[in-house]
């Protein structure tokens, strides 16, 4: 590992969501912008960050990093900012990652990163996916959730440079899972609320990735009554209204862990014994019909939120997931040391994902507090 000065591509990494979220997106005066820029520059002048070394074998110019045209540093920097904004607001995810990493010196790799969106006026899946498509991701399957009035797409990553000692966002690139609420299927009252805020966002959907990276809503804070109205119809809608484009969850690849945590059931027991609540919807362990995709997740954290009408309440934020992809039957005789990701179960499963969505539900959060 080597330490390098913080690059300008991650200039917003240091912004803490706790301070940013006190500001509505309508606070866009020149004074506000200047103060944020100056404070961020001052922070980065005093700090540095650590970047894993990339294998020279993958670099065409013989340097430690791929050629600048690859956009590697910028893309990874954006992922890092998204991850830090997510961890700043979700102490459970941060603690679980630290626990797993410190056990057997485990390198933690991400199976996928997930986002939630409103499927209306350009604020849906495309608002996030275009960034990943620009950096080589490929659109894969669509998943439908009729009861929740949702649809989702997942995207597979491109081949990326070999990262020496890299983990998390500096490890193998994760899959991307993006869902959207089918707004036109909601009640007139719910549609009115959603249309109001995406309208106030202006062109915010064009900067969805920046919103996720700095932990800032692209629309003003809603009233408590508007939040409750949405929650009564769709907890997904209410979550998205107060969290926006924030990372909904990251997922640890359980099969890439070492020793005693390599099995997802052992990982679940390890997490629960340390006092963390797991999503019990449909059972703690979610299993695909073919038995090859195993998933579980923590119950979401809650955070204090001050609504536009002055009401202060707690709202659900994000959680962390675990996934184990078993070896496909046609590769069952392959020696373990030769098994790679391409030999394992790919994609996602509607029934599993439907239950994982419940990690932010009131029922699960209530059970966690009880």
PDB file of N, CA and C in Angstrom, residues 138-208:
ATOM      1  N   UNK A 138     -22.313  -3.635 -18.242  1.00  0.00           N
ATOM      2  CA  UNK A 138     -23.247  -4.186 -19.216  1.00  0.00           C
ATOM      3  C   UNK A 138     -24.601  -4.457 -18.556  1.00  0.00           C
ATOM      4  N   UNK A 139     -25.674  -3.965 -19.180  1.00  0.00           N
ATOM      5  CA  UNK A 139     -27.007  -4.235 -18.642  1.00  0.00           C
ATOM      6  C   UNK A 139     -27.343  -5.703 -18.799  1.00  0.00           C
ATOM      7  N   UNK A 140     -27.893  -6.286 -17.738  1.00  0.00           N
ATOM      8  CA  UNK A 140     -28.247  -7.707 -17.768  1.00  0.00           C
ATOM      9  C   UNK A 140     -29.760  -7.880 -17.623  1.00  0.00           C
ATOM     10  N   UNK A 141     -30.211  -8.615 -16.628  1.00  0.00           N
ATOM     11  CA  UNK A 141     -31.620  -8.991 -16.540  1.00  0.00           C
ATOM     12  C   UNK A 141     -32.486  -7.944 -15.832  1.00  0.00           C
ATOM     13  N   UNK A 142     -33.773  -7.963 -16.174  1.00  0.00           N
ATOM     14  CA  UNK A 142     -34.765  -7.149 -15.475  1.00  0.00           C
ATOM     15  C   UNK A 142     -35.531  -8.032 -14.503  1.00  0.00           C
ATOM     16  N   UNK A 143     -35.809  -7.504 -13.323  1.00  0.00           N
ATOM     17  CA  UNK A 143     -36.588  -8.211 -12.314  1.00  0.00           C
ATOM     18  C   UNK A 143     -37.841  -7.403 -12.023  1.00  0.00           C
ATOM     19  N   UNK A 144     -38.951  -8.093 -11.830  1.00  0.00           N
ATOM     20  CA  UNK A 144     -40.230  -7.419 -11.602  1.00  0.00           C
ATOM     21  C   UNK A 144     -40.790  -7.795 -10.236  1.00  0.00           C
ATOM     22  N   UNK A 145     -41.319  -6.772  -9.527  1.00  0.00           N
ATOM     23  CA  UNK A 145     -41.891  -6.961  -8.190  1.00  0.00           C
ATOM     24  C   UNK A 145     -43.281  -6.324  -8.172  1.00  0.00           C
ATOM     25  N   UNK A 146     -44.277  -6.992  -8.751  1.00  0.00           N
ATOM     26  CA  UNK A 146     -45.613  -6.401  -8.909  1.00  0.00           C
ATOM     27  C   UNK A 146     -46.254  -5.914  -7.611  1.00  0.00           C
ATOM     28  N   UNK A 147     -46.155  -6.699  -6.547  1.00  0.00           N
ATOM     29  CA  UNK A 147     -46.802  -6.301  -5.285  1.00  0.00           C
ATOM     30  C   UNK A 147     -46.187  -5.027  -4.709  1.00  0.00           C
ATOM     31  N   UNK A 148     -44.910  -4.851  -4.909  1.00  0.00           N
ATOM     32  CA  UNK A 148     -44.236  -3.656  -4.399  1.00  0.00           C
ATOM     33  C   UNK A 148     -44.234  -2.517  -5.421  1.00  0.00           C
ATOM     34  N   UNK A 149     -44.769  -2.790  -6.607  1.00  0.00           N
ATOM     35  CA  UNK A 149     -44.794  -1.799  -7.690  1.00  0.00           C
ATOM     36  C   UNK A 149     -43.369  -1.330  -8.033  1.00  0.00           C
ATOM     37  N   UNK A 150     -42.492  -2.321  -8.183  1.00  0.00           N
ATOM     38  CA  UNK A 150     -41.085  -2.036  -8.464  1.00  0.00           C
ATOM     39  C   UNK A 150     -40.609  -2.835  -9.665  1.00  0.00           C
ATOM     40  N   UNK A 151     -39.571  -2.332 -10.294  1.00  0.00           N
ATOM     41  CA  UNK A 151     -38.793  -3.132 -11.225  1.00  0.00           C
ATOM     42  C   UNK A 151     -37.326  -2.821 -10.965  1.00  0.00           C
ATOM     43  N   UNK A 152     -36.462  -3.708 -11.417  1.00  0.00           N
ATOM     44  CA  UNK A 152     -35.022  -3.520 -11.182  1.00  0.00           C
ATOM     45  C   UNK A 152     -34.236  -4.059 -12.366  1.00  0.00           C
ATOM     46  N   UNK A 153     -33.056  -3.518 -12.547  1.00  0.00           N
ATOM     47  CA  UNK A 153     -32.092  -4.020 -13.523  1.00  0.00           C
ATOM     48  C   UNK A 153     -30.768  -4.230 -12.805  1.00  0.00           C
ATOM     49  N   UNK A 154     -30.025  -5.227 -13.251  1.00  0.00           N
ATOM     50  CA  UNK A 154     -28.681  -5.354 -12.703  1.00  0.00           C
ATOM     51  C   UNK A 154     -27.672  -5.276 -13.834  1.00  0.00           C
ATOM     52  N   UNK A 155     -26.457  -4.877 -13.475  1.00  0.00           N
ATOM     53  CA  UNK A 155     -25.412  -4.594 -14.453  1.00  0.00           C
ATOM     54  C   UNK A 155     -24.137  -5.319 -14.031  1.00  0.00           C
ATOM     55  N   UNK A 156     -23.526  -5.986 -14.998  1.00  0.00           N
ATOM     56  CA  UNK A 156     -22.283  -6.711 -14.714  1.00  0.00           C
ATOM     57  C   UNK A 156     -21.084  -5.810 -14.995  1.00  0.00           C
ATOM     58  N   UNK A 157     -20.024  -5.943 -14.215  1.00  0.00           N
ATOM     59  CA  UNK A 157     -18.859  -5.072 -14.357  1.00  0.00           C
ATOM     60  C   UNK A 157     -17.963  -5.470 -15.524  1.00  0.00           C
ATOM     61  N   UNK A 158     -17.168  -4.520 -16.002  1.00  0.00           N
ATOM     62  CA  UNK A 158     -16.184  -4.845 -17.043  1.00  0.00           C
ATOM     63  C   UNK A 158     -14.971  -5.509 -16.413  1.00  0.00           C
ATOM     64  N   UNK A 159     -14.099  -6.069 -17.232  1.00  0.00           N
ATOM     65  CA  UNK A 159     -12.814  -6.530 -16.718  1.00  0.00           C
ATOM     66  C   UNK A 159     -12.057  -5.298 -16.250  1.00  0.00           C
ATOM     67  N   UNK A 160     -11.477  -5.388 -15.077  1.00  0.00           N
ATOM     68  CA  UNK A 160     -10.764  -4.233 -14.542  1.00  0.00           C
ATOM     69  C   UNK A 160      -9.342  -4.645 -14.172  1.00  0.00           C
ATOM     70  N   UNK A 161      -8.437  -3.679 -13.987  1.00  0.00           N
ATOM     71  CA  UNK A 161      -7.049  -4.004 -13.638  1.00  0.00           C
ATOM     72  C   UNK A 161      -6.958  -4.822 -12.360  1.00  0.00           C
ATOM     73  N   UNK A 162      -5.987  -5.707 -12.308  1.00  0.00           N
ATOM     74  CA  UNK A 162      -5.755  -6.500 -11.108  1.00  0.00           C
ATOM     75  C   UNK A 162      -5.293  -5.570  -9.996  1.00  0.00           C
ATOM     76  N   UNK A 163      -5.971  -5.630  -8.860  1.00  0.00           N
ATOM     77  CA  UNK A 163      -5.626  -4.763  -7.740  1.00  0.00           C
ATOM     78  C   UNK A 163      -4.879  -5.576  -6.689  1.00  0.00           C
ATOM     79  N   UNK A 164      -3.678  -5.147  -6.380  1.00  0.00           N
ATOM     80  CA  UNK A 164      -2.828  -5.858  -5.425  1.00  0.00           C
ATOM     81  C   UNK A 164      -3.160  -5.382  -4.014  1.00  0.00           C
ATOM     82  N   UNK A 165      -3.708  -6.255  -3.202  1.00  0.00           N
ATOM     83  CA  UNK A 165      -4.050  -5.885  -1.838  1.00  0.00           C
ATOM     84  C   UNK A 165      -5.313  -5.061  -1.741  1.00  0.00           C
ATOM     85  N   UNK A 166      -6.061  -4.957  -2.835  1.00  0.00           N
ATOM     86  CA  UNK A 166      -7.259  -4.133  -2.816  1.00  0.00           C
ATOM     87  C   UNK A 166      -8.474  -4.879  -2.299  1.00  0.00           C
ATOM     88  N   UNK A 167      -9.345  -4.188  -1.593  1.00  0.00           N
ATOM     89  CA  UNK A 167     -10.595  -4.771  -1.134  1.00  0.00           C
ATOM     90  C   UNK A 167     -11.654  -3.680  -1.168  1.00  0.00           C
ATOM     91  N   UNK A 168     -12.908  -4.056  -0.882  1.00  0.00           N
ATOM     92  CA  UNK A 168     -13.989  -3.075  -0.950  1.00  0.00           C
ATOM     93  C   UNK A 168     -14.106  -2.497  -2.348  1.00  0.00           C
ATOM     94  N   UNK A 169     -14.187  -1.182  -2.453  1.00  0.00           N
ATOM     95  CA  UNK A 169     -14.320  -0.555  -3.768  1.00  0.00           C
ATOM     96  C   UNK A 169     -13.027  -0.621  -4.567  1.00  0.00           C
ATOM     97  N   UNK A 170     -11.920  -1.032  -3.950  1.00  0.00           N
ATOM     98  CA  UNK A 170     -10.659  -1.190  -4.662  1.00  0.00           C
ATOM     99  C   UNK A 170     -10.371  -2.661  -4.994  1.00  0.00           C
ATOM    100  N   UNK A 171     -11.336  -3.508  -4.707  1.00  0.00           N
ATOM    101  CA  UNK A 171     -11.226  -4.901  -5.099  1.00  0.00           C
ATOM    102  C   UNK A 171     -11.859  -5.103  -6.464  1.00  0.00           C
ATOM    103  N   UNK A 172     -12.183  -6.349  -6.830  1.00  0.00           N
ATOM    104  CA  UNK A 172     -12.882  -6.584  -8.102  1.00  0.00           C
ATOM    105  C   UNK A 172     -14.152  -5.749  -8.156  1.00  0.00           C
ATOM    106  N   UNK A 173     -14.442  -5.164  -9.302  1.00  0.00           N
ATOM    107  CA  UNK A 173     -15.612  -4.299  -9.401  1.00  0.00           C
ATOM    108  C   UNK A 173     -16.893  -5.078  -9.100  1.00  0.00           C
ATOM    109  N   UNK A 174     -17.809  -4.484  -8.345  1.00  0.00           N
ATOM    110  CA  UNK A 174     -19.040  -5.176  -7.977  1.00  0.00           C
ATOM    111  C   UNK A 174     -20.108  -5.101  -9.071  1.00  0.00           C
ATOM    112  N   UNK A 175     -21.065  -6.003  -9.015  1.00  0.00           N
ATOM    113  CA  UNK A 175     -22.276  -5.851  -9.816  1.00  0.00           C
ATOM    114  C   UNK A 175     -23.025  -4.625  -9.300  1.00  0.00           C
ATOM    115  N   UNK A 176     -23.919  -4.095 -10.117  1.00  0.00           N
ATOM    116  CA  UNK A 176     -24.743  -2.957  -9.713  1.00  0.00           C
ATOM    117  C   UNK A 176     -26.205  -3.354  -9.848  1.00  0.00           C
ATOM    118  N   UNK A 177     -26.984  -3.108  -8.803  1.00  0.00           N
ATOM    119  CA  UNK A 177     -28.409  -3.443  -8.776  1.00  0.00           C
ATOM    120  C   UNK A 177     -29.184  -2.152  -8.533  1.00  0.00           C
ATOM    121  N   UNK A 178     -30.009  -1.763  -9.502  1.00  0.00           N
ATOM    122  CA  UNK A 178     -30.758  -0.502  -9.390  1.00  0.00           C
ATOM    123  C   UNK A 178     -32.243  -0.793  -9.566  1.00  0.00           C
ATOM    124  N   UNK A 179     -33.038  -0.353  -8.615  1.00  0.00           N
ATOM    125  CA  UNK A 179     -34.485  -0.539  -8.681  1.00  0.00           C
ATOM    126  C   UNK A 179     -35.176   0.811  -8.817  1.00  0.00           C
ATOM    127  N   UNK A 180     -36.428   0.774  -9.240  1.00  0.00           N
ATOM    128  CA  UNK A 180     -37.210   2.006  -9.334  1.00  0.00           C
ATOM    129  C   UNK A 180     -38.664   1.727  -8.984  1.00  0.00           C
ATOM    130  N   UNK A 181     -39.282   2.713  -8.351  1.00  0.00           N
ATOM    131  CA  UNK A 181     -40.701   2.655  -8.040  1.00  0.00           C
ATOM    132  C   UNK A 181     -41.492   3.009  -9.293  1.00  0.00           C
ATOM    133  N   UNK A 182     -42.499   2.203  -9.612  1.00  0.00           N
ATOM    134  CA  UNK A 182     -43.350   2.483 -10.766  1.00  0.00           C
ATOM    135  C   UNK A 182     -44.399   3.498 -10.321  1.00  0.00           C
ATOM    136  N   UNK A 183     -44.028   4.752 -10.383  1.00  0.00           N
ATOM    137  CA  UNK A 183     -44.815   5.841  -9.805  1.00  0.00           C
ATOM    138  C   UNK A 183     -46.225   5.899 -10.374  1.00  0.00           C
ATOM    139  N   UNK A 184     -46.381   5.615 -11.655  1.00  0.00           N
ATOM    140  CA  UNK A 184     -47.705   5.719 -12.271  1.00  0.00           C
ATOM    141  C   UNK A 184     -48.686   4.674 -11.752  1.00  0.00           C
ATOM    142  N   UNK A 185     -48.207   3.711 -10.952  1.00  0.00           N
ATOM    143  CA  UNK A 185     -49.099   2.724 -10.358  1.00  0.00           C
ATOM    144  C   UNK A 185     -49.497   3.081  -8.933  1.00  0.00           C
ATOM    145  N   UNK A 186     -48.972   4.197  -8.428  1.00  0.00           N
ATOM    146  CA  UNK A 186     -49.298   4.639  -7.080  1.00  0.00           C
ATOM    147  C   UNK A 186     -50.615   5.417  -7.086  1.00  0.00           C
ATOM    148  N   UNK A 187     -51.149   5.705  -5.907  1.00  0.00           N
ATOM    149  CA  UNK A 187     -52.387   6.471  -5.793  1.00  0.00           C
ATOM    150  C   UNK A 187     -52.144   7.904  -6.274  1.00  0.00           C
ATOM    151  N   UNK A 188     -53.198   8.633  -6.648  1.00  0.00           N
ATOM    152  CA  UNK A 188     -53.037  10.028  -7.066  1.00  0.00           C
ATOM    153  C   UNK A 188     -52.332  10.878  -6.005  1.00  0.00           C
ATOM    154  N   UNK A 189     -52.647  10.624  -4.735  1.00  0.00           N
ATOM    155  CA  UNK A 189     -52.027  11.409  -3.650  1.00  0.00           C
ATOM    156  C   UNK A 189     -50.513  11.167  -3.578  1.00  0.00           C
ATOM    157  N   UNK A 190     -50.124   9.886  -3.682  1.00  0.00           N
ATOM    158  CA  UNK A 190     -48.698   9.556  -3.633  1.00  0.00           C
ATOM    159  C   UNK A 190     -47.980  10.105  -4.858  1.00  0.00           C
ATOM    160  N   UNK A 191     -48.606   9.989  -6.013  1.00  0.00           N
ATOM    161  CA  UNK A 191     -47.998  10.530  -7.230  1.00  0.00           C
ATOM    162  C   UNK A 191     -47.780  12.035  -7.120  1.00  0.00           C
ATOM    163  N   UNK A 192     -48.726  12.709  -6.536  1.00  0.00           N
ATOM    164  CA  UNK A 192     -48.610  14.167  -6.381  1.00  0.00           C
ATOM    165  C   UNK A 192     -47.402  14.550  -5.532  1.00  0.00           C
ATOM    166  N   UNK A 193     -47.203  13.804  -4.446  1.00  0.00           N
ATOM    167  CA  UNK A 193     -46.056  14.090  -3.563  1.00  0.00           C
ATOM    168  C   UNK A 193     -44.743  13.844  -4.300  1.00  0.00           C
ATOM    169  N   UNK A 194     -44.650  12.697  -4.950  1.00  0.00           N
ATOM    170  CA  UNK A 194     -43.403  12.346  -5.649  1.00  0.00           C
ATOM    171  C   UNK A 194     -43.114  13.320  -6.780  1.00  0.00           C
ATOM    172  N   UNK A 195     -44.145  13.650  -7.559  1.00  0.00           N
ATOM    173  CA  UNK A 195     -43.964  14.591  -8.670  1.00  0.00           C
ATOM    174  C   UNK A 195     -43.549  15.976  -8.154  1.00  0.00           C
ATOM    175  N   UNK A 196     -44.061  16.343  -7.000  1.00  0.00           N
ATOM    176  CA  UNK A 196     -43.696  17.644  -6.407  1.00  0.00           C
ATOM    177  C   UNK A 196     -42.189  17.706  -6.155  1.00  0.00           C
ATOM    178  N   UNK A 197     -41.647  16.658  -5.542  1.00  0.00           N
ATOM    179  CA  UNK A 197     -40.230  16.716  -5.152  1.00  0.00           C
ATOM    180  C   UNK A 197     -39.270  16.462  -6.304  1.00  0.00           C
ATOM    181  N   UNK A 198     -39.618  15.569  -7.209  1.00  0.00           N
ATOM    182  CA  UNK A 198     -38.726  15.415  -8.365  1.00  0.00           C
ATOM    183  C   UNK A 198     -38.784  16.672  -9.227  1.00  0.00           C
ATOM    184  N   UNK A 199     -39.934  17.358  -9.203  1.00  0.00           N
ATOM    185  CA  UNK A 199     -40.036  18.631  -9.917  1.00  0.00           C
ATOM    186  C   UNK A 199     -39.155  19.695  -9.290  1.00  0.00           C
ATOM    187  N   UNK A 200     -39.152  19.753  -7.955  1.00  0.00           N
ATOM    188  CA  UNK A 200     -38.311  20.725  -7.245  1.00  0.00           C
ATOM    189  C   UNK A 200     -36.829  20.402  -7.411  1.00  0.00           C
ATOM    190  N   UNK A 201     -36.538  19.145  -7.741  1.00  0.00           N
ATOM    191  CA  UNK A 201     -35.152  18.736  -7.967  1.00  0.00           C
ATOM    192  C   UNK A 201     -34.571  19.361  -9.230  1.00  0.00           C
ATOM    193  N   UNK A 202     -35.446  19.784 -10.150  1.00  0.00           N
ATOM    194  CA  UNK A 202     -34.958  20.369 -11.401  1.00  0.00           C
ATOM    195  C   UNK A 202     -34.210  19.338 -12.220  1.00  0.00           C
ATOM    196  N   UNK A 203     -32.946  19.620 -12.494  1.00  0.00           N
ATOM    197  CA  UNK A 203     -32.115  18.691 -13.257  1.00  0.00           C
ATOM    198  C   UNK A 203     -31.270  17.810 -12.334  1.00  0.00           C
ATOM    199  N   UNK A 204     -31.729  17.648 -11.097  1.00  0.00           N
ATOM    200  CA  UNK A 204     -30.961  16.876 -10.119  1.00  0.00           C
ATOM    201  C   UNK A 204     -30.679  15.459 -10.553  1.00  0.00           C
ATOM    202  N   UNK A 205     -31.607  14.854 -11.321  1.00  0.00           N
ATOM    203  CA  UNK A 205     -31.406  13.472 -11.750  1.00  0.00           C
ATOM    204  C   UNK A 205     -30.194  13.317 -12.659  1.00  0.00           C
ATOM    205  N   UNK A 206     -29.779  14.426 -13.273  1.00  0.00           N
ATOM    206  CA  UNK A 206     -28.590  14.371 -14.123  1.00  0.00           C
ATOM    207  C   UNK A 206     -27.315  14.283 -13.283  1.00  0.00           C
ATOM    208  N   UNK A 207     -27.458  14.537 -12.000  1.00  0.00           N
ATOM    209  CA  UNK A 207     -26.307  14.524 -11.096  1.00  0.00           C
ATOM    210  C   UNK A 207     -26.541  13.519  -9.957  1.00  0.00           C
ATOM    211  N   UNK A 208     -27.258  12.438 -10.274  1.00  0.00           N
ATOM    212  CA  UNK A 208     -27.590  11.439  -9.260  1.00  0.00           C
ATOM    213  C   UNK A 208     -26.344  10.841  -8.619  1.00  0.00           C
TER     214      UNK A 208
END
